[in-house]
Coordinates of C-alpha atoms in Angstrom, one line a residue:
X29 CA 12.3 -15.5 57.4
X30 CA 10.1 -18.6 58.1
X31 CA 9.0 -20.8 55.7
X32 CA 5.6 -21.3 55.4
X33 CA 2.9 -23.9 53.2
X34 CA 1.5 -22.5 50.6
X35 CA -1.5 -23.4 49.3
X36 CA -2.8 -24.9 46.2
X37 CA -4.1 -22.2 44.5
X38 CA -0.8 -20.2 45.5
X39 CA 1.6 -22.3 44.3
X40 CA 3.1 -21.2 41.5
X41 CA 3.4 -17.8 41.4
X42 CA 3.7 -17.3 45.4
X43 CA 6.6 -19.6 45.8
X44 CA 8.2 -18.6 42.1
X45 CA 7.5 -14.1 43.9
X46 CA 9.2 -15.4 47.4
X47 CA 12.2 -17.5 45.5
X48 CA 12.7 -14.4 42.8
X49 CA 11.9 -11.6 44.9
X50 CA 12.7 -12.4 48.5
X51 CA 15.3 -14.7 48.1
X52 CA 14.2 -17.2 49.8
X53 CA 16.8 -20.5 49.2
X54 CA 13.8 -22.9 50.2
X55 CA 11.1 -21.7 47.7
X56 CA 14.4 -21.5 45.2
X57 CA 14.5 -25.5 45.7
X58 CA 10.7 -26.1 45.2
X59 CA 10.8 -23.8 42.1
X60 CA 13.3 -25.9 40.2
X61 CA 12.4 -29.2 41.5
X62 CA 9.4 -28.2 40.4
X63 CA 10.5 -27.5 37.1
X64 CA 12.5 -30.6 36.6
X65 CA 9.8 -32.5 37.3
X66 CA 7.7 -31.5 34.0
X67 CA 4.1 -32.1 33.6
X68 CA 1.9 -30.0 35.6
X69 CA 4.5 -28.9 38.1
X70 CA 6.5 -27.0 35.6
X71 CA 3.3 -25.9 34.4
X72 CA 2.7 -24.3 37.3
X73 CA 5.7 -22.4 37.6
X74 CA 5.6 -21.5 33.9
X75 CA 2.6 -19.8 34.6
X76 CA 3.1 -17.9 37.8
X77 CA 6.3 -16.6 36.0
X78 CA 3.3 -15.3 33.3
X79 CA 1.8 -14.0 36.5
X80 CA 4.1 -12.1 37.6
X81 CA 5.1 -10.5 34.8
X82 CA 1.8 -9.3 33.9
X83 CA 1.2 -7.7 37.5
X84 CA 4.6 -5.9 36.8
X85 CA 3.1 -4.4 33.8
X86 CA 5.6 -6.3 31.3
X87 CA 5.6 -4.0 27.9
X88 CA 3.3 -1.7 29.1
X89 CA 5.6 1.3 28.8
X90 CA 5.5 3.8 31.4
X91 CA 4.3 1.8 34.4
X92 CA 6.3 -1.6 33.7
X93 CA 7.8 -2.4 37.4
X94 CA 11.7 -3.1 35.6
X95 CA 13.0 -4.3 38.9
X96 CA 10.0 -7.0 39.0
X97 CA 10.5 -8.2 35.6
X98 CA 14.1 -8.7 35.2
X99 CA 14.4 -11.7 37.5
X100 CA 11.7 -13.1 36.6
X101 CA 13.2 -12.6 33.1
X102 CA 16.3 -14.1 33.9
X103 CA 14.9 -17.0 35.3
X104 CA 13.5 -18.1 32.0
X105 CA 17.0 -17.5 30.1
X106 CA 18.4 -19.8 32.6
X107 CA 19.7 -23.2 30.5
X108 CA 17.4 -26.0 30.2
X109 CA 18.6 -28.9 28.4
X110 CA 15.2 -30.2 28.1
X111 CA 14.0 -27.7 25.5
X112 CA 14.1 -28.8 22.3
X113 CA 14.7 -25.5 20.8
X114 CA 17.7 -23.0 20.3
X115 CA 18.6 -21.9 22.7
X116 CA 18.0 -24.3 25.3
X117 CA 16.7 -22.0 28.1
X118 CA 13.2 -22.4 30.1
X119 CA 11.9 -19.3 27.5
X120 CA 12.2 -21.7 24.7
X121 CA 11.2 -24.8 26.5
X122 CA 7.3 -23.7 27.4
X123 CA 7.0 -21.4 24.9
X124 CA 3.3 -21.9 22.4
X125 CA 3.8 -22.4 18.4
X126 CA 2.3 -19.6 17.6
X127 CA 2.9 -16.0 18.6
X128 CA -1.4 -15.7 18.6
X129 CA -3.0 -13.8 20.9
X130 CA -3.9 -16.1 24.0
X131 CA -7.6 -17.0 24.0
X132 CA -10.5 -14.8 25.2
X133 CA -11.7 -15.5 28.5
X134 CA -9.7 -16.0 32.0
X135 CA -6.3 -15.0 31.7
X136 CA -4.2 -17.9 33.1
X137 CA -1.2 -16.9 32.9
X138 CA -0.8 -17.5 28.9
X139 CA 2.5 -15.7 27.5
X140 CA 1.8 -12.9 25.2
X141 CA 4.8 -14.2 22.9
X142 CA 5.0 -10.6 20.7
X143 CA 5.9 -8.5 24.1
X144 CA 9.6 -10.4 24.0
X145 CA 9.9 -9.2 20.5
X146 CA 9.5 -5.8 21.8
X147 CA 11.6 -6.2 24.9
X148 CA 14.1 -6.8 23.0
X149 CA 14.1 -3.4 21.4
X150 CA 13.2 -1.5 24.3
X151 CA 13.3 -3.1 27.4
X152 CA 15.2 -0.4 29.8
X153 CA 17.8 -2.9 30.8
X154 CA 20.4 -3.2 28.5
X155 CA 21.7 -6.1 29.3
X156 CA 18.5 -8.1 29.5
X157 CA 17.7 -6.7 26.2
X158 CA 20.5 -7.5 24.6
X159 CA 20.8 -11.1 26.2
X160 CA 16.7 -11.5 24.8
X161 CA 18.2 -9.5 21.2
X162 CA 20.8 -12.6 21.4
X163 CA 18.4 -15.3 21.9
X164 CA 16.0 -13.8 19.0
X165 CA 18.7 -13.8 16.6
X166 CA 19.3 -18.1 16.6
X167 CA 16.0 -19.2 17.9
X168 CA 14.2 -21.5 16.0
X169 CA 11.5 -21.8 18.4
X170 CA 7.9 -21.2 16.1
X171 CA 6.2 -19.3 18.3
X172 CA 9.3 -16.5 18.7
X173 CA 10.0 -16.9 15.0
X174 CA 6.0 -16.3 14.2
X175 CA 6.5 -12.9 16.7
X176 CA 9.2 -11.9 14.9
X177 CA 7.3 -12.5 11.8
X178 CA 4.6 -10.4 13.0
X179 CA 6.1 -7.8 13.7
X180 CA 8.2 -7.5 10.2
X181 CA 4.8 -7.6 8.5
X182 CA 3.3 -3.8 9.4
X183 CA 7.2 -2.7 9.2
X184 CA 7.5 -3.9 5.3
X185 CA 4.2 -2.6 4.3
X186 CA 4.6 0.8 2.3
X187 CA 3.1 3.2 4.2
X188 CA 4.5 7.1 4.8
X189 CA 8.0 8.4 4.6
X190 CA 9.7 7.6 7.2
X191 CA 12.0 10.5 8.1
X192 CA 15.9 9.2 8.9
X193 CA 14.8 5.7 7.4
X194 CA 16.8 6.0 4.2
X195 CA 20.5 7.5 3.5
X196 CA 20.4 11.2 3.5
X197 CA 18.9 12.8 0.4
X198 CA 16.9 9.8 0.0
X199 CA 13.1 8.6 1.0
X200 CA 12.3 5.1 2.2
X201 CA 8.3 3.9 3.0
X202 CA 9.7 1.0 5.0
X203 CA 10.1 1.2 8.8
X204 CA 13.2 -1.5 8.8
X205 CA 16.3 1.0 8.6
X206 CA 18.2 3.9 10.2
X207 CA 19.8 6.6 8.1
X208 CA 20.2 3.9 5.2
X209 CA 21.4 1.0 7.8
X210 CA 19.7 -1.6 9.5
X211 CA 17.7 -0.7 12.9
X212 CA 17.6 -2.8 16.0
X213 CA 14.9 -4.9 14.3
X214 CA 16.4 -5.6 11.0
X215 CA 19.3 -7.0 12.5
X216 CA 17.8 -9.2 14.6
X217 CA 15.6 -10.8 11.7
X218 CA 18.5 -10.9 9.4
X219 CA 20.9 -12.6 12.0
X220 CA 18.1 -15.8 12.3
X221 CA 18.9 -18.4 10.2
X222 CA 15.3 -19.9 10.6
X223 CA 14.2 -17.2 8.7
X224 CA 12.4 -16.9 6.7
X225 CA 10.0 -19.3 5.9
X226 CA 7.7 -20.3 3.1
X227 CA 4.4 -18.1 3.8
X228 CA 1.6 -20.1 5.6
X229 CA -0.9 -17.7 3.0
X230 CA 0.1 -17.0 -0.2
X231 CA -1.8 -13.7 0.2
X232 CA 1.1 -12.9 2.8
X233 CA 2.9 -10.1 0.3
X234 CA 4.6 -8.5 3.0
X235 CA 6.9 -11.3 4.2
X236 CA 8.0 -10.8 0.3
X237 CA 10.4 -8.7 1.8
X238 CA 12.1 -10.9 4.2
X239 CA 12.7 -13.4 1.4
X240 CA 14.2 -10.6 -0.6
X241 CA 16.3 -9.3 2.2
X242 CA 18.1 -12.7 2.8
X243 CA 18.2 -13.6 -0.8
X244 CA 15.6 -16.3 -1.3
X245 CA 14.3 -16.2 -4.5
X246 CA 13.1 -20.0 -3.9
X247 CA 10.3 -18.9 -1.4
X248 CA 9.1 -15.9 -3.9
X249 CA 6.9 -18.3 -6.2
X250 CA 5.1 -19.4 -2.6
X251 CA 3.3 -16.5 -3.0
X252 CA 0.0 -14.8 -5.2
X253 CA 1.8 -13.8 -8.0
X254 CA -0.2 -11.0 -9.0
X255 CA 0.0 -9.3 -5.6
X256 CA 3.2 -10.1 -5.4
X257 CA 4.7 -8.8 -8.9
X258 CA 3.0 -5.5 -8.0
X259 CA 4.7 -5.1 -4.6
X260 CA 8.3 -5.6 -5.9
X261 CA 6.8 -2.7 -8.8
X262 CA 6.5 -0.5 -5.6
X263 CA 9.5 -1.5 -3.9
X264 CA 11.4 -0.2 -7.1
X265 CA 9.4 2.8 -6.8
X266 CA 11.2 3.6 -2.7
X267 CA 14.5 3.4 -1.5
X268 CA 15.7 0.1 -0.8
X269 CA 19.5 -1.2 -0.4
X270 CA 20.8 -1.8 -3.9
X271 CA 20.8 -5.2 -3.7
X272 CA 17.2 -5.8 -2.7
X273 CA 16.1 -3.4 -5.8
X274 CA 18.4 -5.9 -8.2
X275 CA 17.1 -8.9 -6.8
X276 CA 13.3 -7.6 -7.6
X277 CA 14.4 -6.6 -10.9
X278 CA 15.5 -10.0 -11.4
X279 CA 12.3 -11.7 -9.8
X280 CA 10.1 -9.6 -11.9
X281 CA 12.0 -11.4 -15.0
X282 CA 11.6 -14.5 -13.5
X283 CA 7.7 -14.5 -12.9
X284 CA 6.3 -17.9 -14.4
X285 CA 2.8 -17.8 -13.0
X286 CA 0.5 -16.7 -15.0
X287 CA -1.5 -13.8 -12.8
X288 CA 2.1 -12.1 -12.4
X289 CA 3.1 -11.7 -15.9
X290 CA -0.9 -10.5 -16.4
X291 CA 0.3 -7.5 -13.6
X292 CA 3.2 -6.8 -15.0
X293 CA 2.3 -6.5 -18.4
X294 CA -0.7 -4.2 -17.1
X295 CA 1.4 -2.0 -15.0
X296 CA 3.6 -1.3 -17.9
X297 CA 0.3 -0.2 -20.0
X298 CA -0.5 2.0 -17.6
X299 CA 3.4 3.7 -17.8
X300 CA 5.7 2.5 -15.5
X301 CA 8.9 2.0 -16.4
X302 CA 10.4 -0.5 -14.6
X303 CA 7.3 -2.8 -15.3
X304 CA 8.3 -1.6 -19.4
X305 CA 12.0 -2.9 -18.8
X306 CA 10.9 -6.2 -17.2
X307 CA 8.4 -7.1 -20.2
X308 CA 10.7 -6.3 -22.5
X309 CA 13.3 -8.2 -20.9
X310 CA 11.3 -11.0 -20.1
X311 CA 10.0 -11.5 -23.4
X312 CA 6.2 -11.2 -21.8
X313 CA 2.5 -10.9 -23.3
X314 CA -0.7 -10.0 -21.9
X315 CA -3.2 -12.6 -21.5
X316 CA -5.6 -11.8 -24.2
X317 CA -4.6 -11.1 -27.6
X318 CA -6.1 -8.0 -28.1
X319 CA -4.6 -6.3 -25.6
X320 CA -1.4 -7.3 -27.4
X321 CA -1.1 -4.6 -30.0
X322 CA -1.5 -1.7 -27.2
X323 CA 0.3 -3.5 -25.0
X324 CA 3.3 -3.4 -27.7
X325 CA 3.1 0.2 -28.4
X326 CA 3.2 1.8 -25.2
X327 CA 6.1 -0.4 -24.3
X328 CA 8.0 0.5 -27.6
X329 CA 8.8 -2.6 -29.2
X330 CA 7.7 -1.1 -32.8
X331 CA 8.7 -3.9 -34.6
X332 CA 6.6 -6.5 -32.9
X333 CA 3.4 -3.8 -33.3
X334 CA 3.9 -3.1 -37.0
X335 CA 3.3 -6.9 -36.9
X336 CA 0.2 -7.1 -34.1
X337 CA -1.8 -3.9 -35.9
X338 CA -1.1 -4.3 -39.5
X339 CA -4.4 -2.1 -39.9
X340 CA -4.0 0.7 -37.4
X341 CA -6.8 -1.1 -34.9
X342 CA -5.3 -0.3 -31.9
X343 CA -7.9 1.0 -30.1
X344 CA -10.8 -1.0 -31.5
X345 CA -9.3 -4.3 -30.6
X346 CA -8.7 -3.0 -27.0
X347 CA -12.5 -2.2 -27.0
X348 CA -13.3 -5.7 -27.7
X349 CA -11.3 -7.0 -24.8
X350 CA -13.8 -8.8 -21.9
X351 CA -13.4 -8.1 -18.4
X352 CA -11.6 -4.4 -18.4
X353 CA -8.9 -4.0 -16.0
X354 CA -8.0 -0.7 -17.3
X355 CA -10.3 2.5 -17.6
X356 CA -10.6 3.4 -20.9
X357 CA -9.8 7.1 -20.0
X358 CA -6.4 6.0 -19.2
X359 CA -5.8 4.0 -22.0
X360 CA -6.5 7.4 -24.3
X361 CA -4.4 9.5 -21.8
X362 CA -1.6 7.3 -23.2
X363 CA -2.1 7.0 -26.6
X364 CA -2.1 10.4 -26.0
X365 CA 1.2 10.6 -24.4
X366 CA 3.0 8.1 -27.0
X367 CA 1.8 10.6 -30.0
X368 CA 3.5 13.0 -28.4
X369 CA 7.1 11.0 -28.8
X370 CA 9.0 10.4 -31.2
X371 CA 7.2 7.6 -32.7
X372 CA 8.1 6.2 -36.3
X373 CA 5.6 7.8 -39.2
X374 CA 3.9 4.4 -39.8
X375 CA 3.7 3.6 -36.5
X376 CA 2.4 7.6 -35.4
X377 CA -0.4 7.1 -38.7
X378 CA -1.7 3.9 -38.0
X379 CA -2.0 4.9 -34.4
X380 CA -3.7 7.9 -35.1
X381 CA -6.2 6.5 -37.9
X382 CA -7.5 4.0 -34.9
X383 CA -7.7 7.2 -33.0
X384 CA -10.1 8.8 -35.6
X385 CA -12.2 5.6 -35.9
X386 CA -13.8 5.1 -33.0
X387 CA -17.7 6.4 -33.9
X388 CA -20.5 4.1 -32.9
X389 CA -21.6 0.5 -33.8
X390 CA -24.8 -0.5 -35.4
X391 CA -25.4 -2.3 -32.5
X392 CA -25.6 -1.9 -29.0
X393 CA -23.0 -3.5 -26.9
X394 CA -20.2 -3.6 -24.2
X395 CA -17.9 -2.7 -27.2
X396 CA -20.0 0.1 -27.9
X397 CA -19.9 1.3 -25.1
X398 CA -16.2 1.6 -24.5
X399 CA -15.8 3.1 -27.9
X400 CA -18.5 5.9 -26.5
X401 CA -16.2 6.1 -23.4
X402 CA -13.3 6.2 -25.4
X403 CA -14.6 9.2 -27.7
X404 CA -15.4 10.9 -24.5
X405 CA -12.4 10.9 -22.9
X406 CA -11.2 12.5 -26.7
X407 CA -13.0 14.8 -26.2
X408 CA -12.4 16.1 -22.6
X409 CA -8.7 16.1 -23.8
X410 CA -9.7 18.4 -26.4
X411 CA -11.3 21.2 -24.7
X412 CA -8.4 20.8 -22.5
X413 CA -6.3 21.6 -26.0
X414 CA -4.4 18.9 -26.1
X415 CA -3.2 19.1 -29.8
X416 CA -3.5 15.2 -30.6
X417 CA -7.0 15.2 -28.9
X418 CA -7.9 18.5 -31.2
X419 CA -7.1 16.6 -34.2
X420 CA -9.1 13.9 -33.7
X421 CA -11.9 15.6 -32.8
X422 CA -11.7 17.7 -35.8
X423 CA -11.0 14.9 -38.3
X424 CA -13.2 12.3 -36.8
X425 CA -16.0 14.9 -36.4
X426 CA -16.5 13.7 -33.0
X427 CA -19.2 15.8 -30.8
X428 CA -21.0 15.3 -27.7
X429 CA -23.5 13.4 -27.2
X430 CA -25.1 13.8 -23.9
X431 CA -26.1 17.8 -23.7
X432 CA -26.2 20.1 -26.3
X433 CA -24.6 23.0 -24.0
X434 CA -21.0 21.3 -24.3
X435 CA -21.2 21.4 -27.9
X436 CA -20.5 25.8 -29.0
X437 CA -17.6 25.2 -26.3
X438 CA -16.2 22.1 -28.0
X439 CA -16.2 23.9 -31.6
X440 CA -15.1 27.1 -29.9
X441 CA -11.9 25.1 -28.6
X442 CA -11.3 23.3 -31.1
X443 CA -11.4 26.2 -33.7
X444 CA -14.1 25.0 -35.5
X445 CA -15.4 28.2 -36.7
X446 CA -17.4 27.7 -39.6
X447 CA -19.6 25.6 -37.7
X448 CA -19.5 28.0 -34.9
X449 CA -20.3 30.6 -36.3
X450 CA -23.5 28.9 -37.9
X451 CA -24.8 27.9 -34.0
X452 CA -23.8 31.1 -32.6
X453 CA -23.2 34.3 -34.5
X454 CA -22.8 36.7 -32.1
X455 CA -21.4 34.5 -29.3
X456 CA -24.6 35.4 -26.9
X457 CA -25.2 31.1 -26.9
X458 CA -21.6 30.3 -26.2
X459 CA -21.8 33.4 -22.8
X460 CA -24.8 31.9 -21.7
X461 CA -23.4 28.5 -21.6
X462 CA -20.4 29.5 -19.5
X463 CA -22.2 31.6 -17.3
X464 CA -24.2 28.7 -16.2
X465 CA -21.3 26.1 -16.4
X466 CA -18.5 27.8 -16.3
X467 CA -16.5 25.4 -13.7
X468 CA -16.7 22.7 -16.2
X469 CA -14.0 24.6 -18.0
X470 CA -10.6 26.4 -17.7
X471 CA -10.6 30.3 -18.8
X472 CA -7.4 30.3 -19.9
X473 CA -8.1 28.1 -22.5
X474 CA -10.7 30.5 -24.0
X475 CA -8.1 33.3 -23.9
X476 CA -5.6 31.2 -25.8
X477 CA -8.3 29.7 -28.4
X478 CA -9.6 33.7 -28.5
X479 CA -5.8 35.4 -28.8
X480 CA -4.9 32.6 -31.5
X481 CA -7.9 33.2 -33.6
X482 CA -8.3 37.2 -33.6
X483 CA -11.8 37.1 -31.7
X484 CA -13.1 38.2 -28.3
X485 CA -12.7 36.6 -25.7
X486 CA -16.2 34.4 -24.4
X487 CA -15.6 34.7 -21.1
X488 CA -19.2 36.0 -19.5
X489 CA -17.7 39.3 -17.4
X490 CA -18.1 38.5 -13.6
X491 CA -21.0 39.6 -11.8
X492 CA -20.7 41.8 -8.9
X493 CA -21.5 40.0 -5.7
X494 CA -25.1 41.4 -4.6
X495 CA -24.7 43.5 -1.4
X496 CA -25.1 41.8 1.9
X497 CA -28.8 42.5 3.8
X498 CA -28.1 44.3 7.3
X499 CA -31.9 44.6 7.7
X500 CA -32.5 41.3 9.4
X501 CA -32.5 41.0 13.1
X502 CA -31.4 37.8 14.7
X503 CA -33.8 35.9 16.8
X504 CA -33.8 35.9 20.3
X505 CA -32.5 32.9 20.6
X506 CA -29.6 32.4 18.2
X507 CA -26.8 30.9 19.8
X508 CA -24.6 33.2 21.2
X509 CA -26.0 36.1 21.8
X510 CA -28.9 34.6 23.0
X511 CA -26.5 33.4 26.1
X512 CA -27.1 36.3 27.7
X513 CA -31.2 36.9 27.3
X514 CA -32.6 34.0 28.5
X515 CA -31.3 30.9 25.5
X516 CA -29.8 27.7 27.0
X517 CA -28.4 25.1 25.5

């Protein structure tokens, strides 16, 4: 084949396509005395190699040209002392810092850095792929340590069950394993010893699990706290290898920071249990005093409580606490819950005397209006029958105080009959009330209330649907049987 002079605005890519895919020895030469020449010959070639690449579809699935991209693949794993990067290949020489998408505008040949990443999962070549697997796995090179970091970030987010993730007979919502074992992925990223690194944001939760992976409880305080003391909460709460739940058990003891110990502490208010071990353990408090005493008794520590809420106040100091981060309809769905335990008598009564205490203020104000709140999520746990939420109502006289129609069905629940009785003797109020709002309420609880007590049943009798009217004769052009008499569309 003769050699011919290429022109400027060829160079590059022509002479890299004629030396890679043609074989020709003389555009070999000028490629790699290009290359060792730097500056804006090797720029050149880098480039056109990006050229190439691209026009054979690189990572683009079904229609990547594999014969086209593999040498000009193995030309950029060829050694080149020059980089100053592990390994010392052309790939790691030219390489950007940053695995970011190249800029908007005229593509010039910029490497999209995340597509080697990917290659080296499922590029069709196996030996290509695992020769790129190889490099990933000692590279210190930031822009292939940033890809790699990239693409651990969507796979450590919880998202669905991922079927055949975790060991059999187990769930995992983390895309990093196979069948309880590290994919393809996994082991690359664990292999690196360049990662991982402290977090560029500290808002960057779900490199969290890289750090926990390799055992790097240093880099964990490099992150927000609060976000992060909630994440290793719901890593407990999926499978995870052993070791990576011990070492978030142990991080969650070892929170110094102020906004985590807040998160903990909350999410073990609101019930769960391995936030309960790690503020007990820990020896933590919330942030505001008055959420101490609640705080206490839903976690169990009885003895610190009987101390906290001398007075049975439970409730009422938790009312006076600024800037709620709890509904107060969840806070009396576990007082609720507690009462239902076996709590110690003193504990169970002052408990329930701040649950019978909670009437209005002379006053208006914010804590007013969480006691209000507070007394109505009483009583929707009443009418539900839920016998501690009965009892208060009864005792505390508690009654709505927003529409007088929930009131007969409130004193019919909770078997306040005297009173009943008074409102409604003959029970036509009560029917008329549950004929209108009847899907405010469950039946069965009527039945129960009405078995229980010896009386009939309130339920209003179902009405018989009305029968459907045939007389009507549709219009000449409803669609579709106007399709065939003249409607269009």
């Amino acid at each position: 084949m003769k050699f011919r002079r290429w022109r400027a605005k060829e160079r590059g890519q022509d002479v890299l396509a004629a030396a890679l895919y043609e074989g020709n020895s003389r555009a070999r030469e000028r490629i790699d005395r290009w290359w060792a020449a730097g500056g804006a010959h090797r720029d050149e070639v880098w480039r056109g190699a990006w050229f190439l690449l691209t026009a054979a579809h690189f990572r683009f699935g079904n229609h990547e040209r594999t014969e086209r991209v593999v040498p000009v693949l193995e030309f950029l794993l060829e050694a080149d002392p020059t980089s100053p990067y592990r390994p010392q290949v052309r790939l790691t020489a030219c390489l950007p810092q940053t695995a970011a998408d190249p800029p908007n505008g005229v593509y010039m040949g910029d490497p999209e850095v995340p597509r080697l990443v990917e290659a080296a999962l499922r590029f069709p070549d196996p030996s290509l792929r695992q020769r790129l697997a190889d490099l990933l796995s000692v590279t210190d090179q930031p822009g292939l340590l940033d890809a790699l970091e990239t693409g651990f970030r969507p796979r450590a987010r919880l998202g669905p069950t991922y079927i055949g993730a975790a060991p059999p007979g187990q769930e995992t919502r983390c895309a990093l394993w196979s069948e309880g074992e590290p994919n393809a992925f996994l082991k690359i990223v664990c292999a690196n010893p360049n990662l991982p690194r402290p977090p560029a944001q500290p808002e960057d939760i779900d490199l969290s699990l890289l750090a926990l992976l390799k055992d790097r409880p240093d880099l964990l305080p490099a992150f927000e706290q609060g976000a992060l003391a909630v994440r290793l909460l719901e890593y407990l709460g999926t499978w995870l290898p052993e070791q990576v739940h011990e070492r978030c058990r142990r991080a969650l003891r070892d929170l110094s920071a102020r906004e985590g110990v807040t998160a903990v502490c909350d999410q073990a208010i609101l019930g769960d249990a391995e936030a309960i071990a790690a503020a007990r353990d820990a020896g933590y408090r919330p942030d505001s005093p008055a959420w101490t005493p609640v705080f206490l008794l839903l976690t169990r520590q009885f003895s610190a409580y009987r101390e906290a809420d001398p007075d049975g106040r439970v409730l009422q100091l938790a009312c006076s606490v600024g800037g709620v981060r709890i509904g107060e309809d969840v806070l009396i769905d576990r007082i609720l819950a507690i009462l239902d335990t076996d709590l110690p008598d003193d504990v169970a009564a002052a408990v329930r005397r701040s649950l019978r205490d909670l009437g209005p203020l002379d006053k208006p104000s914010v804590e007013d209006l969480r006691r209000r709140s507070m007394r109505r999520a009483v009583l929707t746990r009443a009418i539900k029958l839920e016998r501690e939420a009965v009892a208060a109502v009864v005792d505390a006289g508690y009654l709505p105080e927003d529409d007088d129609h929930e009131l007969l069905p409130l004193l019919f629940l909770t078997e306040q009959f005297e009173r009943y009785d008074r409102e409604d003797p003959n029970g036509t109020k009560l029917r008329a009330v549950l004929a209108e709002k009847h899907y405010w309420y469950e039946r069965k609880h009527f039945r129960t209330v009405a078995k229980r007590a010896g009386r009939p049943d309130p339920w209003p009798p179902k009405q018989p649907s009305p029968p459907g009217d045939r007389t009507s004769t549709p219009h000449v052009t409803t669609w579709p049987s106007s399709y065939g008499v003249g409607g269009h569309f």
